[in-house]
Amino acid sequence: MISIFPSLLSGTVITLQLLVSSMFFGIIIGLIFAILRINKNPIINKFAYGYSYFFRGTPLLVQLYLIYYGLANIELLRNSFFWAIIKEPYWCAIIAFSLNTGAYTSEILRSAFQTIKKGYIEAAQSLGVTKKITFYRIQLPIAIKQSLPAYGNEVILMLKGTSLASVITIMDLMGEARKVNVLTFKPFEAFITAGIIYLFITFIIHNIIKFLEKKYGFQS
Amino acid sequence: MELLLFGDTGWGDELFLATLMTIAVSIAAMAIGFLFALIFTPLKLSKNKSLNIIGNCYTTFIRGVPELLVIYLLFFGGTGAAMYVASIFGYDGYIEINAFITGALAIGIISGAYSTEVFRGAILSIDKGQFEASKVLGIKKNIQFYKIILPQMLRLSIPNLSNVWQITLKDTSLISVTGLVEIMRQSYIAAGSTRDPLFFYSVAAILYLMLTFLSMKLINKLEIKYSKGY
Amino acid sequence: MEEIMNVIKNIFLTVLLSLFLISNSNADKIKIGTEGAYPPWNSKDASGKLIGFEVELAWTLCRYIGQQCEIVEQDWDGMIPALTSKKFDAIMAGMSITDERMKTINFSQGYADEVASLAVMKGSDLEGIDTPEAVNLNLGGSSVNKAMKTLTSALSGKTVCTQIGTIHQNFLESGDVGKINLKTYKTQDEVNLDLTNGRCDVALAAAVAFTDYAEKSGKEVVLVGPTFSGGAFGNGVGVGIRKDDTKLLKAFNKAIDKARKDGHISRIAIKWFGFDASM
């Protein structure tokens, strides 16, 4: 048990790195696409819907393979400067995870935008507040606050999603556990220890979100 | 395109069969998940502390660790784990492990944790007055459950169960470790064999999109049908 | 509502019934597990059929044992657990006989020699590497030591790719070749893809796995360095069988004896490898 711990720990660091970077890019992508979704232009709207439909309607594993092996299959891409990014499994994973969580985040934010009471916006307008300021100062903060519980779930789902990184050679927590398994044929030690670590991270995320909800919680 | 031909030279028929397998294993997993949910929902709602803890452990553990890890644990646990689960259901004989059972069971256990949460939410949203009314009318507890709570719970659960179905359907892509030839494994094999991963993973993505699209249409119809009269 | 309940009941019954039916078919056949992704040892063709050296050999051995067989697909990293949990009764998947594996399962006598080799894309700076043609790690001695030294400096800092859970991974992790950037993949197909894509500087696997790939894909994959055997590379490829299944072990040993004597193994090996790899 003791001997497998250091390698699982180094895997945990990679897992957390993957999670934090993906969530960071995912929020940016999600916000952009949520704004596109509530846009009245049907083409922009459809495009944003198509993006979120694709990434929510297909398994993350397929998306990961498509980006890692699929894109590498395009010679044009291999000869361009993009190859420096696509070549690295780590970046492929972050691209796949960010696009995936971005799709879910955009849905969460969109529904939050749509449930904001019309009265707030009308009140702001009647006070002569510009549309831009209404958006940044009223709509956006309310939407973010309202999204917190659902977003907390999404972070946990993404943590679990990062375990797929091991299929594209990344030695994250899952990858290290699989390695211990194939080298020692002792599946339980490795997988159960990894499971406990994942549970522990889930527990921490859960509590951070709870804390944020309490602090910034929005009662409508 | 000729890669998708049916027959001996193309992968069309193999992918078609794999799609059917994905559907079959998803339905089986969903059904197994229902079984788990019907067992664990009462535990989670129980006033008995220890039963409550068992129920919470199940949903917390399954929803807190990666699906792949659950699948590996079950798969590498092999016969022992399956027999243990079977003994819970009162079956003591020898169980032969095949890919379909392992896959459906693994995904079923995961899907069950989500279904449990959905059922729990649905029961909690049933008007308390009905429990009291049936008590006043002298209706027995188990009849109350089967005739009053269960039907309402199912109807209230349909919208959220459609999410569980989507999760279950997508999770089946993870069971290729068991050797079951579903969409993901077939595309994987075809991609390796033809050295054209871009094409075959795109086909896989399209097949999954088709399945999610069609099942959403079906579920919407169900929802409309069963919300009539309410 | 009655209707929904009926539908759900029916689904339950159908599922339980089908699980029962599936689990009870083919009860008295010998089931052989293979990977189906390690050509030319075992692979799958476009008609979905398992093909390759071991698939053909398996049918021959079953005929000699005199029992019906069924070949079952299994991912490589789950091969041994699947055997021990009785998903199938024997492994024929290019699996080398090693001491490490013998702790968990038994092996029949070897039926084929698996010679390992490094491979690179044409034009790699590793192409000119100066080593003897073959290194047998069992022999040791100054020439082996010298070859390992040359390899260590040539591979230093390189990205070396191999399949997970293989003798090749064991060798690369043993420290014999110093510090490398090791990447492990689920299948050899993936190793081949990333070698040609340029994500791997060099890859290690059975030599025939590379030559077969080069021939079929038309990519310029070339073997470099020595061929490896002995030590971490084990003692040939055999049939993996559960520890307690001594009857089946005997049956396979007898069948392999017979197939070797009448030249069947050689014939099938030449057909799939292009040379006689029988042992």
XYZ file of C-alpha atoms in Angstrom, chain A residues 3 7 14 59 89 99 117 122 139 144 155 160 167 202:
14
model
C 4.789 1.801 -2.131
C 2.974 7.419 -7.772
C -1.789 15.955 -12.741
C -19.416 10.700 -24.994
C -1.480 14.747 -25.033
C -14.919 22.286 -24.907
C -36.911 38.383 -13.573
C -36.975 46.903 -16.899
C -27.641 40.231 -15.427
C -23.456 33.530 -11.942
C -17.093 20.593 -11.538
C -14.561 12.350 -13.043
C -6.413 6.705 -22.431
C -15.133 15.449 -4.617
